[in-house]
Amino acid sequence: MNKFMAFWRSSVGKKIIMGVSGLFLCTFLAVHCGINLLLFKSDGGQLYNEASEFMSSNIVIRTVEVVLFVGIVAHLFSGVVVWIKNWMSRPVRYSVYRLKDNAPLSSRRPMLTASASLVGFFLVIHLQTFWIPNRFWAEPPESNYDLVAAAFSDPVYGIFYIVALLFLAFHLKHGFQSGFQTLGVSTSKYKWLVDAVAVIFWLVIPLAFAAMPAYFLWFKS
């Protein structure tokens, strides 16, 4: 326990926890996206409902949910602590922040913080819309497909969802690379591989998620 606390108190320890938890959340994001792609199957939502029922009743998946929640808390908490420490260590607080195209990752932290804040707000709304009804309502929705379709057919929620994904894409683009950099993997030897995998997470997956509300807003309404 003493070793862990010493590790946590160190700046490197917090960054490693933030990086590892972030990469774990990226893995979940890919799985979540794969399941949600079942929304596009023309079967009235049958396969999606079956997958949702399996995810909500399987003991292994429910256990992973707990691990996922711990990962989210660890990522958010370590991120906030690192941000506060970096902010307090700056000798000068700039009232105007300008980001250059070739700025190093460390100087992009204000934008990463802004994107993380909006993504965190989006996560709360997302859980309230989909997860809480299935876990805590006395009578859960009979059809998760209908629940998703109703939410994504709402222009306000649908557009908010798409805008939030733009911020998520930015956060993933720089956070993914930062995570590997913290773990010492993003070297010249592996940089090409990290960059290639990063494209899947910050471009392909957000586009797939954004296609879902677009599908219900403009093609299913």
PDB file of C-alpha atoms in Angstrom:
ATOM      1  CA  MET A   1       0.000   0.000   0.000  1.00  0.00           C
ATOM      2  CA  ASN A   2       2.843   2.382   0.885  1.00  0.00           C
ATOM      3  CA  LYS A   3       4.471   1.745  -2.495  1.00  0.00           C
ATOM      4  CA  PHE A   4       1.201   2.430  -4.293  1.00  0.00           C
ATOM      5  CA  MET A   5       0.636   5.669  -2.387  1.00  0.00           C
ATOM      6  CA  ALA A   6       4.180   6.764  -3.191  1.00  0.00           C
ATOM      7  CA  PHE A   7       3.533   5.890  -6.837  1.00  0.00           C
ATOM      8  CA  TRP A   8       0.239   7.829  -6.798  1.00  0.00           C
ATOM      9  CA  ARG A   9       1.801  10.884  -5.181  1.00  0.00           C
ATOM     10  CA  SER A  10       4.454  11.093  -7.882  1.00  0.00           C
ATOM     11  CA  SER A  11       3.774  13.119 -11.026  1.00  0.00           C
ATOM     12  CA  VAL A  12       4.823  10.189 -13.216  1.00  0.00           C
ATOM     13  CA  GLY A  13       2.507   7.836 -11.320  1.00  0.00           C
ATOM     14  CA  LYS A  14      -0.533  10.037 -11.899  1.00  0.00           C
ATOM     15  CA  LYS A  15       0.282  10.354 -15.601  1.00  0.00           C
ATOM     16  CA  ILE A  16       0.722   6.590 -15.956  1.00  0.00           C
ATOM     17  CA  ILE A  17      -2.617   5.949 -14.233  1.00  0.00           C
ATOM     18  CA  MET A  18      -4.283   8.506 -16.500  1.00  0.00           C
ATOM     19  CA  GLY A  19      -2.645   6.964 -19.584  1.00  0.00           C
ATOM     20  CA  VAL A  20      -3.445   3.336 -18.732  1.00  0.00           C
ATOM     21  CA  SER A  21      -7.041   4.107 -17.715  1.00  0.00           C
ATOM     22  CA  GLY A  22      -7.479   6.183 -20.875  1.00  0.00           C
ATOM     23  CA  LEU A  23      -6.253   3.363 -23.107  1.00  0.00           C
ATOM     24  CA  PHE A  24      -8.570   0.956 -21.269  1.00  0.00           C
ATOM     25  CA  LEU A  25     -11.499   3.295 -21.950  1.00  0.00           C
ATOM     26  CA  CYS A  26     -10.483   3.387 -25.624  1.00  0.00           C
ATOM     27  CA  THR A  27     -10.834  -0.407 -25.721  1.00  0.00           C
ATOM     28  CA  PHE A  28     -14.315  -0.159 -24.218  1.00  0.00           C
ATOM     29  CA  LEU A  29     -15.206   2.547 -26.724  1.00  0.00           C
ATOM     30  CA  ALA A  30     -14.331   0.215 -29.610  1.00  0.00           C
ATOM     31  CA  VAL A  31     -16.473  -2.607 -28.178  1.00  0.00           C
ATOM     32  CA  HIS A  32     -19.351  -0.211 -27.460  1.00  0.00           C
ATOM     33  CA  CYS A  33     -19.180   1.092 -31.021  1.00  0.00           C
ATOM     34  CA  GLY A  34     -19.243  -2.434 -32.450  1.00  0.00           C
ATOM     35  CA  ILE A  35     -22.408  -3.297 -30.528  1.00  0.00           C
ATOM     36  CA  ASN A  36     -24.107  -0.028 -31.463  1.00  0.00           C
ATOM     37  CA  LEU A  37     -23.465  -0.683 -35.143  1.00  0.00           C
ATOM     38  CA  LEU A  38     -26.201  -3.322 -34.819  1.00  0.00           C
ATOM     39  CA  LEU A  39     -28.621  -0.368 -34.874  1.00  0.00           C
ATOM     40  CA  PHE A  40     -28.138  -0.245 -38.646  1.00  0.00           C
ATOM     41  CA  LYS A  41     -29.373  -3.810 -39.171  1.00  0.00           C
ATOM     42  CA  SER A  42     -32.802  -3.812 -40.818  1.00  0.00           C
ATOM     43  CA  ASP A  43     -34.549  -6.148 -38.371  1.00  0.00           C
ATOM     44  CA  GLY A  44     -36.538  -3.679 -36.296  1.00  0.00           C
ATOM     45  CA  GLY A  45     -33.863  -3.669 -33.612  1.00  0.00           C
ATOM     46  CA  GLN A  46     -34.165  -7.374 -32.754  1.00  0.00           C
ATOM     47  CA  LEU A  47     -30.436  -8.167 -32.794  1.00  0.00           C
ATOM     48  CA  TYR A  48     -29.581  -4.939 -30.979  1.00  0.00           C
ATOM     49  CA  ASN A  49     -32.136  -5.723 -28.262  1.00  0.00           C
ATOM     50  CA  GLU A  50     -30.728  -9.236 -27.883  1.00  0.00           C
ATOM     51  CA  ALA A  51     -27.209  -7.855 -27.531  1.00  0.00           C
ATOM     52  CA  SER A  52     -28.398  -5.270 -25.005  1.00  0.00           C
ATOM     53  CA  GLU A  53     -30.182  -7.936 -22.973  1.00  0.00           C
ATOM     54  CA  PHE A  54     -27.039 -10.075 -22.942  1.00  0.00           C
ATOM     55  CA  MET A  55     -24.910  -7.115 -21.857  1.00  0.00           C
ATOM     56  CA  SER A  56     -27.266  -6.278 -18.992  1.00  0.00           C
ATOM     57  CA  SER A  57     -27.735  -9.832 -17.671  1.00  0.00           C
ATOM     58  CA  ASN A  58     -24.350 -11.531 -18.138  1.00  0.00           C
ATOM     59  CA  ILE A  59     -22.425 -11.669 -14.852  1.00  0.00           C
ATOM     60  CA  VAL A  60     -19.063 -11.236 -16.583  1.00  0.00           C
ATOM     61  CA  ILE A  61     -20.247  -8.105 -18.380  1.00  0.00           C
ATOM     62  CA  ARG A  62     -21.709  -6.705 -15.164  1.00  0.00           C
ATOM     63  CA  THR A  63     -18.341  -7.247 -13.475  1.00  0.00           C
ATOM     64  CA  VAL A  64     -16.597  -5.464 -16.330  1.00  0.00           C
ATOM     65  CA  GLU A  65     -19.030  -2.579 -15.786  1.00  0.00           C
ATOM     66  CA  VAL A  66     -17.607  -2.111 -12.299  1.00  0.00           C
ATOM     67  CA  VAL A  67     -14.061  -2.149 -13.681  1.00  0.00           C
ATOM     68  CA  LEU A  68     -15.144   0.337 -16.336  1.00  0.00           C
ATOM     69  CA  PHE A  69     -16.594   2.664 -13.707  1.00  0.00           C
ATOM     70  CA  VAL A  70     -13.340   2.469 -11.739  1.00  0.00           C
ATOM     71  CA  GLY A  71     -11.445   3.238 -14.954  1.00  0.00           C
ATOM     72  CA  ILE A  72     -13.584   6.318 -15.622  1.00  0.00           C
ATOM     73  CA  VAL A  73     -13.126   7.609 -12.074  1.00  0.00           C
ATOM     74  CA  ALA A  74      -9.369   6.936 -12.161  1.00  0.00           C
ATOM     75  CA  HIS A  75      -9.009   8.685 -15.514  1.00  0.00           C
ATOM     76  CA  LEU A  76     -11.041  11.722 -14.482  1.00  0.00           C
ATOM     77  CA  PHE A  77      -9.490  12.068 -11.037  1.00  0.00           C
ATOM     78  CA  SER A  78      -5.888  11.637 -12.184  1.00  0.00           C
ATOM     79  CA  GLY A  79      -6.532  14.027 -15.076  1.00  0.00           C
ATOM     80  CA  VAL A  80      -7.911  16.711 -12.759  1.00  0.00           C
ATOM     81  CA  VAL A  81      -5.023  16.301 -10.309  1.00  0.00           C
ATOM     82  CA  VAL A  82      -2.407  16.509 -13.084  1.00  0.00           C
ATOM     83  CA  TRP A  83      -4.138  19.574 -14.580  1.00  0.00           C
ATOM     84  CA  ILE A  84      -4.258  21.376 -11.213  1.00  0.00           C
ATOM     85  CA  LYS A  85      -0.604  20.577 -10.544  1.00  0.00           C
ATOM     86  CA  ASN A  86       0.450  21.826 -13.984  1.00  0.00           C
ATOM     87  CA  TRP A  87      -1.653  24.974 -13.613  1.00  0.00           C
ATOM     88  CA  MET A  88      -0.224  25.797 -10.190  1.00  0.00           C
ATOM     89  CA  SER A  89       3.341  25.248 -11.402  1.00  0.00           C
ATOM     90  CA  ARG A  90       3.059  27.875 -14.161  1.00  0.00           C
ATOM     91  CA  PRO A  91       4.852  31.080 -13.223  1.00  0.00           C
ATOM     92  CA  VAL A  92       2.588  33.150 -15.477  1.00  0.00           C
ATOM     93  CA  ARG A  93      -1.143  32.761 -16.164  1.00  0.00           C
ATOM     94  CA  TYR A  94      -1.930  33.862 -19.700  1.00  0.00           C
ATOM     95  CA  SER A  95      -5.246  35.632 -20.224  1.00  0.00           C
ATOM     96  CA  VAL A  96      -5.168  34.829 -23.928  1.00  0.00           C
ATOM     97  CA  TYR A  97      -4.208  31.410 -25.220  1.00  0.00           C
ATOM     98  CA  ARG A  98      -3.161  30.847 -28.821  1.00  0.00           C
ATOM     99  CA  LEU A  99      -2.470  27.405 -30.180  1.00  0.00           C
ATOM    100  CA  LYS A 100       0.021  27.048 -33.004  1.00  0.00           C
ATOM    101  CA  ASP A 101      -0.201  24.223 -35.473  1.00  0.00           C
ATOM    102  CA  ASN A 102       3.215  22.913 -34.484  1.00  0.00           C
ATOM    103  CA  ALA A 103       2.710  23.379 -30.748  1.00  0.00           C
ATOM    104  CA  PRO A 104       3.952  20.525 -28.562  1.00  0.00           C
ATOM    105  CA  LEU A 105       1.454  18.301 -26.800  1.00  0.00           C
ATOM    106  CA  SER A 106       2.069  19.963 -23.439  1.00  0.00           C
ATOM    107  CA  SER A 107       0.926  23.337 -24.799  1.00  0.00           C
ATOM    108  CA  ARG A 108      -2.329  21.809 -26.063  1.00  0.00           C
ATOM    109  CA  ARG A 109      -3.473  20.987 -22.531  1.00  0.00           C
ATOM    110  CA  PRO A 110      -5.957  23.899 -22.288  1.00  0.00           C
ATOM    111  CA  MET A 111      -7.832  22.577 -25.327  1.00  0.00           C
ATOM    112  CA  LEU A 112      -7.584  19.034 -23.979  1.00  0.00           C
ATOM    113  CA  THR A 113      -9.076  20.296 -20.724  1.00  0.00           C
ATOM    114  CA  ALA A 114     -11.941  22.005 -22.563  1.00  0.00           C
ATOM    115  CA  SER A 115     -12.661  18.895 -24.622  1.00  0.00           C
ATOM    116  CA  ALA A 116     -12.478  16.689 -21.518  1.00  0.00           C
ATOM    117  CA  SER A 117     -14.971  18.932 -19.713  1.00  0.00           C
ATOM    118  CA  LEU A 118     -17.520  18.731 -22.517  1.00  0.00           C
ATOM    119  CA  VAL A 119     -16.969  14.986 -22.942  1.00  0.00           C
ATOM    120  CA  GLY A 120     -17.535  14.546 -19.198  1.00  0.00           C
ATOM    121  CA  PHE A 121     -20.789  16.519 -19.408  1.00  0.00           C
ATOM    122  CA  PHE A 122     -21.815  14.462 -22.436  1.00  0.00           C
ATOM    123  CA  LEU A 123     -21.071  11.247 -20.531  1.00  0.00           C
ATOM    124  CA  VAL A 124     -23.424  12.268 -17.717  1.00  0.00           C
ATOM    125  CA  ILE A 125     -26.242  13.036 -20.187  1.00  0.00           C
ATOM    126  CA  HIS A 126     -25.540   9.822 -22.086  1.00  0.00           C
ATOM    127  CA  LEU A 127     -25.724   7.673 -18.945  1.00  0.00           C
ATOM    128  CA  GLN A 128     -28.905   9.420 -17.829  1.00  0.00           C
ATOM    129  CA  THR A 129     -30.515   8.784 -21.209  1.00  0.00           C
ATOM    130  CA  PHE A 130     -29.566   5.148 -21.803  1.00  0.00           C
ATOM    131  CA  TRP A 131     -27.826   3.433 -18.874  1.00  0.00           C
ATOM    132  CA  ILE A 132     -29.842   4.633 -15.871  1.00  0.00           C
ATOM    133  CA  PRO A 133     -33.250   3.638 -17.344  1.00  0.00           C
ATOM    134  CA  ASN A 134     -31.978   0.077 -17.831  1.00  0.00           C
ATOM    135  CA  ARG A 135     -30.342  -0.255 -14.430  1.00  0.00           C
ATOM    136  CA  PHE A 136     -32.450   1.741 -11.983  1.00  0.00           C
ATOM    137  CA  TRP A 137     -35.952   2.230 -13.338  1.00  0.00           C
ATOM    138  CA  ALA A 138     -38.607   0.058 -11.695  1.00  0.00           C
ATOM    139  CA  GLU A 139     -39.782  -0.893 -15.174  1.00  0.00           C
ATOM    140  CA  PRO A 140     -36.861  -0.836 -17.649  1.00  0.00           C
ATOM    141  CA  PRO A 141     -37.675  -0.051 -21.295  1.00  0.00           C
ATOM    142  CA  GLU A 142     -39.096  -3.026 -23.164  1.00  0.00           C
ATOM    143  CA  SER A 143     -37.008  -2.201 -26.219  1.00  0.00           C
ATOM    144  CA  ASN A 144     -33.578  -0.583 -25.990  1.00  0.00           C
ATOM    145  CA  TYR A 145     -33.737  -0.064 -29.728  1.00  0.00           C
ATOM    146  CA  ASP A 146     -36.868   2.076 -29.337  1.00  0.00           C
ATOM    147  CA  LEU A 147     -35.182   3.988 -26.498  1.00  0.00           C
ATOM    148  CA  VAL A 148     -32.167   4.769 -28.692  1.00  0.00           C
ATOM    149  CA  ALA A 149     -34.333   5.570 -31.716  1.00  0.00           C
ATOM    150  CA  ALA A 150     -36.438   8.028 -29.701  1.00  0.00           C
ATOM    151  CA  ALA A 151     -33.362   9.800 -28.317  1.00  0.00           C
ATOM    152  CA  PHE A 152     -31.546  10.031 -31.637  1.00  0.00           C
ATOM    153  CA  SER A 153     -34.699  11.169 -33.437  1.00  0.00           C
ATOM    154  CA  ASP A 154     -34.767  14.242 -31.190  1.00  0.00           C
ATOM    155  CA  PRO A 155     -32.909  16.983 -33.136  1.00  0.00           C
ATOM    156  CA  VAL A 156     -31.632  18.667 -29.958  1.00  0.00           C
ATOM    157  CA  TYR A 157     -30.137  15.495 -28.515  1.00  0.00           C
ATOM    158  CA  GLY A 158     -28.953  14.218 -31.890  1.00  0.00           C
ATOM    159  CA  ILE A 159     -27.071  17.406 -32.775  1.00  0.00           C
ATOM    160  CA  PHE A 160     -25.663  17.682 -29.236  1.00  0.00           C
ATOM    161  CA  TYR A 161     -24.438  14.085 -29.569  1.00  0.00           C
ATOM    162  CA  ILE A 162     -22.676  14.831 -32.858  1.00  0.00           C
ATOM    163  CA  VAL A 163     -21.062  18.034 -31.543  1.00  0.00           C
ATOM    164  CA  ALA A 164     -19.866  16.200 -28.426  1.00  0.00           C
ATOM    165  CA  LEU A 165     -18.272  13.579 -30.658  1.00  0.00           C
ATOM    166  CA  LEU A 166     -16.215  16.296 -32.360  1.00  0.00           C
ATOM    167  CA  PHE A 167     -14.743  17.187 -28.977  1.00  0.00           C
ATOM    168  CA  LEU A 168     -14.307  13.499 -28.173  1.00  0.00           C
ATOM    169  CA  ALA A 169     -12.399  13.048 -31.436  1.00  0.00           C
ATOM    170  CA  PHE A 170     -10.041  15.899 -30.533  1.00  0.00           C
ATOM    171  CA  HIS A 171      -9.566  14.516 -27.025  1.00  0.00           C
ATOM    172  CA  LEU A 172      -8.881  11.025 -28.373  1.00  0.00           C
ATOM    173  CA  LYS A 173      -6.446  12.257 -31.023  1.00  0.00           C
ATOM    174  CA  HIS A 174      -4.163  13.959 -28.541  1.00  0.00           C
ATOM    175  CA  GLY A 175      -4.969  11.874 -25.479  1.00  0.00           C
ATOM    176  CA  PHE A 176      -4.290   8.579 -27.268  1.00  0.00           C
ATOM    177  CA  GLN A 177      -0.861   9.728 -28.395  1.00  0.00           C
ATOM    178  CA  SER A 178      -0.153  11.207 -24.969  1.00  0.00           C
ATOM    179  CA  GLY A 179      -1.043   7.905 -23.292  1.00  0.00           C
ATOM    180  CA  PHE A 180       1.486   5.971 -25.341  1.00  0.00           C
ATOM    181  CA  GLN A 181       4.032   8.738 -24.904  1.00  0.00           C
ATOM    182  CA  THR A 182       3.635   8.497 -21.122  1.00  0.00           C
ATOM    183  CA  LEU A 183       4.157   4.723 -21.293  1.00  0.00           C
ATOM    184  CA  GLY A 184       7.279   5.214 -23.406  1.00  0.00           C
ATOM    185  CA  VAL A 185       5.870   3.402 -26.454  1.00  0.00           C
ATOM    186  CA  SER A 186       5.551   6.391 -28.762  1.00  0.00           C
ATOM    187  CA  THR A 187       9.150   6.301 -29.961  1.00  0.00           C
ATOM    188  CA  SER A 188      10.466   6.687 -33.483  1.00  0.00           C
ATOM    189  CA  LYS A 189      10.377   2.908 -33.906  1.00  0.00           C
ATOM    190  CA  TYR A 190       6.689   2.532 -33.028  1.00  0.00           C
ATOM    191  CA  LYS A 191       5.369   6.001 -33.828  1.00  0.00           C
ATOM    192  CA  TRP A 192       3.952   4.957 -37.195  1.00  0.00           C
ATOM    193  CA  LEU A 193       1.965   2.144 -35.568  1.00  0.00           C
ATOM    194  CA  VAL A 194       0.681   4.358 -32.752  1.00  0.00           C
ATOM    195  CA  ASP A 195      -0.371   7.008 -35.288  1.00  0.00           C
ATOM    196  CA  ALA A 196      -2.145   4.399 -37.437  1.00  0.00           C
ATOM    197  CA  VAL A 197      -4.084   2.926 -34.510  1.00  0.00           C
ATOM    198  CA  ALA A 198      -4.845   6.439 -33.251  1.00  0.00           C
ATOM    199  CA  VAL A 199      -6.675   7.223 -36.502  1.00  0.00           C
ATOM    200  CA  ILE A 200      -9.093   4.369 -35.793  1.00  0.00           C
ATOM    201  CA  PHE A 201      -9.914   5.781 -32.366  1.00  0.00           C
ATOM    202  CA  TRP A 202     -10.051   9.516 -33.060  1.00  0.00           C
ATOM    203  CA  LEU A 203     -11.544   9.397 -36.574  1.00  0.00           C
ATOM    204  CA  VAL A 204     -13.191   6.092 -37.516  1.00  0.00           C
ATOM    205  CA  ILE A 205     -14.941   5.345 -34.209  1.00  0.00           C
ATOM    206  CA  PRO A 206     -16.306   8.893 -33.650  1.00  0.00           C
ATOM    207  CA  LEU A 207     -17.560   8.919 -37.259  1.00  0.00           C
ATOM    208  CA  ALA A 208     -19.321   5.598 -36.669  1.00  0.00           C
ATOM    209  CA  PHE A 209     -20.951   6.943 -33.506  1.00  0.00           C
ATOM    210  CA  ALA A 210     -21.947  10.184 -35.269  1.00  0.00           C
ATOM    211  CA  ALA A 211     -23.571   8.181 -38.063  1.00  0.00           C
ATOM    212  CA  MET A 212     -26.073   6.740 -35.582  1.00  0.00           C
ATOM    213  CA  PRO A 213     -28.001   9.929 -34.694  1.00  0.00           C
ATOM    214  CA  ALA A 214     -27.615  11.075 -38.306  1.00  0.00           C
ATOM    215  CA  TYR A 215     -29.255   7.821 -39.422  1.00  0.00           C
ATOM    216  CA  PHE A 216     -32.285   8.297 -37.162  1.00  0.00           C
ATOM    217  CA  LEU A 217     -32.537  12.051 -37.762  1.00  0.00           C
ATOM    218  CA  TRP A 218     -32.423  12.052 -41.542  1.00  0.00           C
ATOM    219  CA  PHE A 219     -33.166   8.528 -42.757  1.00  0.00           C
ATOM    220  CA  LYS A 220     -35.504   6.943 -40.198  1.00  0.00           C
ATOM    221  CA  SER A 221     -37.625   9.957 -39.227  1.00  0.00           C
TER     222      SER A 221
END
